[in-house]
Amino acid sequence: MSKQKKSENEGQVEARVDALLKKMSLEEKVGQLNQVGGAAFSPGPAAEDQIRKGGAGSVLWLNDTKKFNELQKIAIEESPSGIPLLFALDVIHGYHTIFPVPLAMAASWDPKVPEKSQSVAAKEARAAGLHWTFGPMLDICRDARWGRIVEGAGEDPYLASAMAAAQVRGFQGDDVSDSERVLACAKHFAGYGYSDGGRDYDPVYLSESQLRNTVLPPFKAAVDVGVETFMSAYMDLNDVPATGNRFLLRKVLRDEWGFDGFVVSDAFAVANMVIQGHAKDRREAALRGLKSGMNMDMSSYTYTDNAAQLVEEGSLTEAEIDELVRPILTVKAKMGLFEKPYVDETLLDKVIALPEHRATSRWSAQRSMVLLRNEGGLLPLSKDVKKVAVLGPVADSMQATEGSWMVFGHTPAAVTVLQGIRAKLPNAEVTYASGPEIRRDIPSWFENLMAGQERKPEQTPAESEAAFQSALETAKAADQIIMVLGETDIMAGEAASRASLDLPGRQEELLKAVVALGKPVFLVLLNGRPLSINWAAENIPAILEAWEPGTEGGNAVADILFGDANPGGKLPVTFPRKGSHAPLYYARNTTHSPEDSPMYNPRYWDGLPVPLYPFGFGLSYTTFEFSNLKISSEKIKLGESLTVAVEVTNTGKLAGDEVAQLYIHQKHGTDTRPMRELKGFERITPATWRKEDCDLQTRQR
Ligand code: BGC
């Protein structure tokens, strides 16, 4: 859109919003600040009744195209000012076509991966009638025990900022009126990834230095590319719930960053300020939320129950309410919802059938995978193998392959690793056994929420043993064994923190027993967090981290195992050797007793907390050489920049990708800084250097 057209549009939007605010009653304005839950577990009166009286600005937890149009019709034709609704849902890594989980996409170290994937997610979600997704999740996390690490981009603010910007661009594009895009939502503002002990929802204590240097940068990156909405976090940040936190919501977000979109609370979080002890009752919670600039109340009805009265009694002015409503109406107008409020109910089927959506999912998954070990270049495997056994509880699980955070009502339909390998080896005999089941010791409330996830009765010890023996028998009959181990989808995500990072259940026991057979064994990991696979790291020569890879996950794993794709991902997060070593991350400050000092004191006396696999690590089927490092100047002053260049050459025989990673270190200053900090990266495909053909040698910067 040209600049002139844009400002004309902005003028029209502003005029429309002014006119609306003039005619709306106070109750209707408060209604715009209310997000109504469309699911059975949502409290409050029926959605239809709230919408009809102008008591709803948005609806969430509903995924039903026909119903969207029905509700929208009520809003347009029956509510006092006929303001369209915004339909919102968590579309975290795909709507119908599922992409690798966000942690995996960050492992691609290629912002094009989340950008392209989220643009497909947006197109499908919009075709279903949704306008707004609750993503990207931008919480930096350095504690692998925290379940929601799977939803973010890992531990580093620089990498996470690049991924944040890419996801916002993917969801929103650069024009909010684009009918193939959805509004993005930067969440959870801020600090949620630092909950005490990695325990979900527990309080967070962060110094301003940690906040500004580590936690806030991805959010700022999202603002810089125009994210339209934010979501507050659940927990207390330095003893003030993020939902009523004026420092975050007013000082940082509005005053410093100039954010002019709107903020929604996390689910029920306005009312939860009473439980947290920040407000004495719901009336006070509403006041604290409204005063701190929290525009929209996600489904706790604290605003609709109290805001008008707060104005009447003089605790708030109507102008303060207008200030909160304005950005919500503005977004609706900018999106063109007043002109085009309904969705074409025939569109979704056509859109999800587009073959390029699956192709993008396969490409994303291939690029996200990280080769952790490949002793003696055992991988890629030959396709000439006769008998392969595929073993493990997640080897044929569509849920585990698609991963955590499915869209409401979505039925998992991923190509599993077993299916992918079978498709890749049409002439081989590919056998399968799951081995003993794995399950959470304590179930989650979310388990019942997702489709097809009823908790099955637990295996008895005898059933577990029978499954173990059957897996061993299957292994004995094969020439080669591919173990697919890890976690199920509900073992990571919200309310899915754990104290240990070991492979759950009897998986390691099975792995050891299979290795003892003396046959070639390869390991594929499906998981949403770092796992402390210490024994495997020593004893299994080839290990592929496939994460939770999405709809085409099994095909992408097979592509890599059998050499149709070369892995080039790198870890976006440190893999600790034990859960009790968390938080563990690379960007630590130098202490008075560094590892290389003669006075060095070990950090623990019962095992050094060194990473099993470090941040930025990942192998390839080929080799690379870095040379000719050039730096544009030896010294720079504050505020100046310099350029660092290096030549990267592929010195092997296969084409492949390398990620050039640039780290800096501040030697001294009034604030000490980490030993290394990522400040630049680029995933590249250097030309292959063939010794026998030096003339053709090309080098890529
Ligand atoms: C989660 C959010 C999510 C919201 C709406 C909450 O439980 O913390 O990340 O967007 O629910 O589903």
Tab-separated table of N, CA and C in Angstrom, residues 389-402 414-422 430-436 438 481-488 507 510 522-526 549 553-555 557:
chain	number	residue	atom	x	y	z
A	389	ALA	N	13.766	-52.584	12.125
A	389	ALA	CA	12.772	-52.505	13.206
A	389	ALA	C	12.695	-51.062	13.689
A	390	VAL	N	11.473	-50.570	13.801
A	390	VAL	CA	11.259	-49.221	14.337
A	390	VAL	C	10.584	-49.406	15.700
A	391	LEU	N	11.231	-48.916	16.746
A	391	LEU	CA	10.736	-49.183	18.097
A	391	LEU	C	10.568	-47.905	18.899
A	392	GLY	N	9.618	-47.943	19.817
A	392	GLY	CA	9.499	-46.837	20.771
A	392	GLY	C	8.085	-46.316	20.874
A	393	PRO	N	7.741	-45.759	22.037
A	393	PRO	CA	6.351	-45.349	22.291
A	393	PRO	C	5.886	-44.145	21.476
A	394	VAL	N	6.818	-43.389	20.896
A	394	VAL	CA	6.369	-42.248	20.086
A	394	VAL	C	6.603	-42.485	18.586
A	395	ALA	N	7.080	-43.689	18.244
A	395	ALA	CA	7.418	-43.974	16.840
A	395	ALA	C	6.202	-43.915	15.932
A	396	ASP	N	5.045	-44.275	16.474
A	396	ASP	CA	3.852	-44.289	15.617
A	396	ASP	C	2.735	-43.465	16.256
A	397	SER	N	3.120	-42.412	16.964
A	397	SER	CA	2.112	-41.585	17.630
A	397	SER	C	1.909	-40.279	16.863
A	398	MET	N	0.697	-40.108	16.339
A	398	MET	CA	0.404	-38.862	15.602
A	398	MET	C	0.439	-37.672	16.549
A	399	GLN	N	-0.048	-37.878	17.775
A	399	GLN	CA	-0.047	-36.771	18.742
A	399	GLN	C	1.365	-36.307	19.042
A	400	ALA	N	2.247	-37.274	19.319
A	400	ALA	CA	3.615	-36.891	19.683
A	400	ALA	C	4.313	-36.245	18.489
A	401	THR	N	3.960	-36.660	17.274
A	401	THR	CA	4.594	-36.106	16.080
A	401	THR	C	4.122	-34.676	15.829
A	402	GLU	N	2.839	-34.422	16.066
A	402	GLU	CA	2.347	-33.047	15.876
A	402	GLU	C	2.747	-32.162	17.046
A	414	ALA	N	-0.775	-36.667	11.610
A	414	ALA	CA	0.599	-36.555	11.113
A	414	ALA	C	1.084	-37.862	10.505
A	415	VAL	N	2.058	-37.732	9.610
A	415	VAL	CA	2.818	-38.897	9.145
A	415	VAL	C	3.788	-39.219	10.274
A	416	THR	N	3.639	-40.384	10.889
A	416	THR	CA	4.526	-40.727	12.009
A	416	THR	C	5.893	-41.151	11.468
A	417	VAL	N	6.838	-41.313	12.376
A	417	VAL	CA	8.181	-41.736	11.937
A	417	VAL	C	8.100	-43.130	11.316
A	418	LEU	N	7.297	-43.997	11.916
A	418	LEU	CA	7.144	-45.340	11.338
A	418	LEU	C	6.608	-45.237	9.909
A	419	GLN	N	5.564	-44.443	9.733
A	419	GLN	CA	4.981	-44.312	8.381
A	419	GLN	C	5.983	-43.697	7.408
A	420	GLY	N	6.725	-42.720	7.871
A	420	GLY	CA	7.717	-42.057	7.011
A	420	GLY	C	8.788	-43.031	6.558
A	421	ILE	N	9.242	-43.873	7.477
A	421	ILE	CA	10.291	-44.843	7.120
A	421	ILE	C	9.723	-45.895	6.167
A	422	ARG	N	8.499	-46.317	6.435
A	422	ARG	CA	7.873	-47.312	5.525
A	422	ARG	C	7.744	-46.743	4.115
A	430	VAL	N	9.669	-53.419	7.177
A	430	VAL	CA	9.808	-52.495	8.310
A	430	VAL	C	8.853	-52.947	9.411
A	431	THR	N	9.409	-53.476	10.496
A	431	THR	CA	8.569	-53.969	11.593
A	431	THR	C	8.506	-52.915	12.694
A	432	TYR	N	7.547	-53.092	13.598
A	432	TYR	CA	7.338	-52.053	14.615
A	432	TYR	C	6.875	-52.654	15.936
A	433	ALA	N	7.380	-52.098	17.013
A	433	ALA	CA	6.829	-52.393	18.352
A	433	ALA	C	6.991	-51.143	19.199
A	434	SER	N	5.968	-50.847	19.997
A	434	SER	CA	6.017	-49.579	20.739
A	434	SER	C	6.849	-49.688	22.019
A	435	GLY	N	6.981	-50.921	22.554
A	435	GLY	CA	7.606	-51.038	23.875
A	435	GLY	C	6.620	-50.562	24.931
A	436	PRO	N	7.044	-50.515	26.204
A	436	PRO	CA	6.128	-50.088	27.260
A	436	PRO	C	5.643	-48.665	27.031
A	438	ILE	N	4.477	-44.761	27.816
A	438	ILE	CA	4.976	-43.710	28.711
A	438	ILE	C	3.802	-42.811	29.068
A	481	ILE	N	18.135	-51.258	13.692
A	481	ILE	CA	17.046	-50.822	14.580
A	481	ILE	C	17.034	-49.298	14.708
A	482	ILE	N	15.865	-48.723	14.486
A	482	ILE	CA	15.704	-47.276	14.690
A	482	ILE	C	14.802	-47.092	15.905
A	483	MET	N	15.366	-46.550	16.958
A	483	MET	CA	14.589	-46.312	18.178
A	483	MET	C	14.049	-44.889	18.116
A	484	VAL	N	12.763	-44.732	18.383
A	484	VAL	CA	12.163	-43.394	18.382
A	484	VAL	C	11.643	-43.137	19.797
A	485	LEU	N	12.385	-42.349	20.539
A	485	LEU	CA	12.107	-42.162	21.962
A	485	LEU	C	11.906	-40.685	22.261
A	486	GLY	N	11.360	-40.400	23.434
A	486	GLY	CA	11.209	-38.997	23.817
A	486	GLY	C	10.060	-38.785	24.765
A	487	GLU	N	9.243	-37.804	24.449
A	487	GLU	CA	8.110	-37.448	25.305
A	487	GLU	C	6.850	-37.379	24.452
A	488	THR	N	5.702	-37.556	25.081
A	488	THR	CA	4.447	-37.336	24.353
A	488	THR	C	4.132	-35.840	24.371
A	507	GLN	N	12.053	-46.240	28.767
A	507	GLN	CA	12.659	-46.079	27.444
A	507	GLN	C	14.171	-46.354	27.451
A	510	LEU	N	14.889	-50.022	27.754
A	510	LEU	CA	14.679	-50.716	26.484
A	510	LEU	C	15.841	-50.439	25.531
A	522	PHE	N	20.098	-46.870	15.912
A	522	PHE	CA	20.096	-45.419	15.698
A	522	PHE	C	18.975	-44.818	16.529
A	523	LEU	N	19.159	-43.584	16.945
A	523	LEU	CA	18.159	-42.979	17.841
A	523	LEU	C	17.585	-41.703	17.234
A	524	VAL	N	16.264	-41.645	17.211
A	524	VAL	CA	15.551	-40.419	16.818
A	524	VAL	C	14.805	-39.943	18.058
A	525	LEU	N	14.945	-38.659	18.382
A	525	LEU	CA	14.249	-38.115	19.547
A	525	LEU	C	13.056	-37.290	19.103
A	526	LEU	N	11.909	-37.530	19.718
A	526	LEU	CA	10.736	-36.660	19.529
A	526	LEU	C	10.428	-36.061	20.897
A	549	PRO	N	7.769	-32.612	15.206
A	549	PRO	CA	8.001	-32.026	13.876
A	549	PRO	C	6.783	-31.722	13.016
A	553	GLY	N	6.189	-34.695	9.777
A	553	GLY	CA	7.360	-35.024	10.592
A	553	GLY	C	8.024	-36.347	10.236
A	554	GLY	N	7.201	-37.396	10.087
A	554	GLY	CA	7.770	-38.715	9.806
A	554	GLY	C	8.489	-38.751	8.470
A	555	ASN	N	7.937	-38.066	7.477
A	555	ASN	CA	8.616	-38.010	6.175
A	555	ASN	C	9.929	-37.258	6.288
A	557	VAL	N	11.837	-36.939	8.937
A	557	VAL	CA	12.823	-37.783	9.637
A	557	VAL	C	13.427	-38.782	8.646
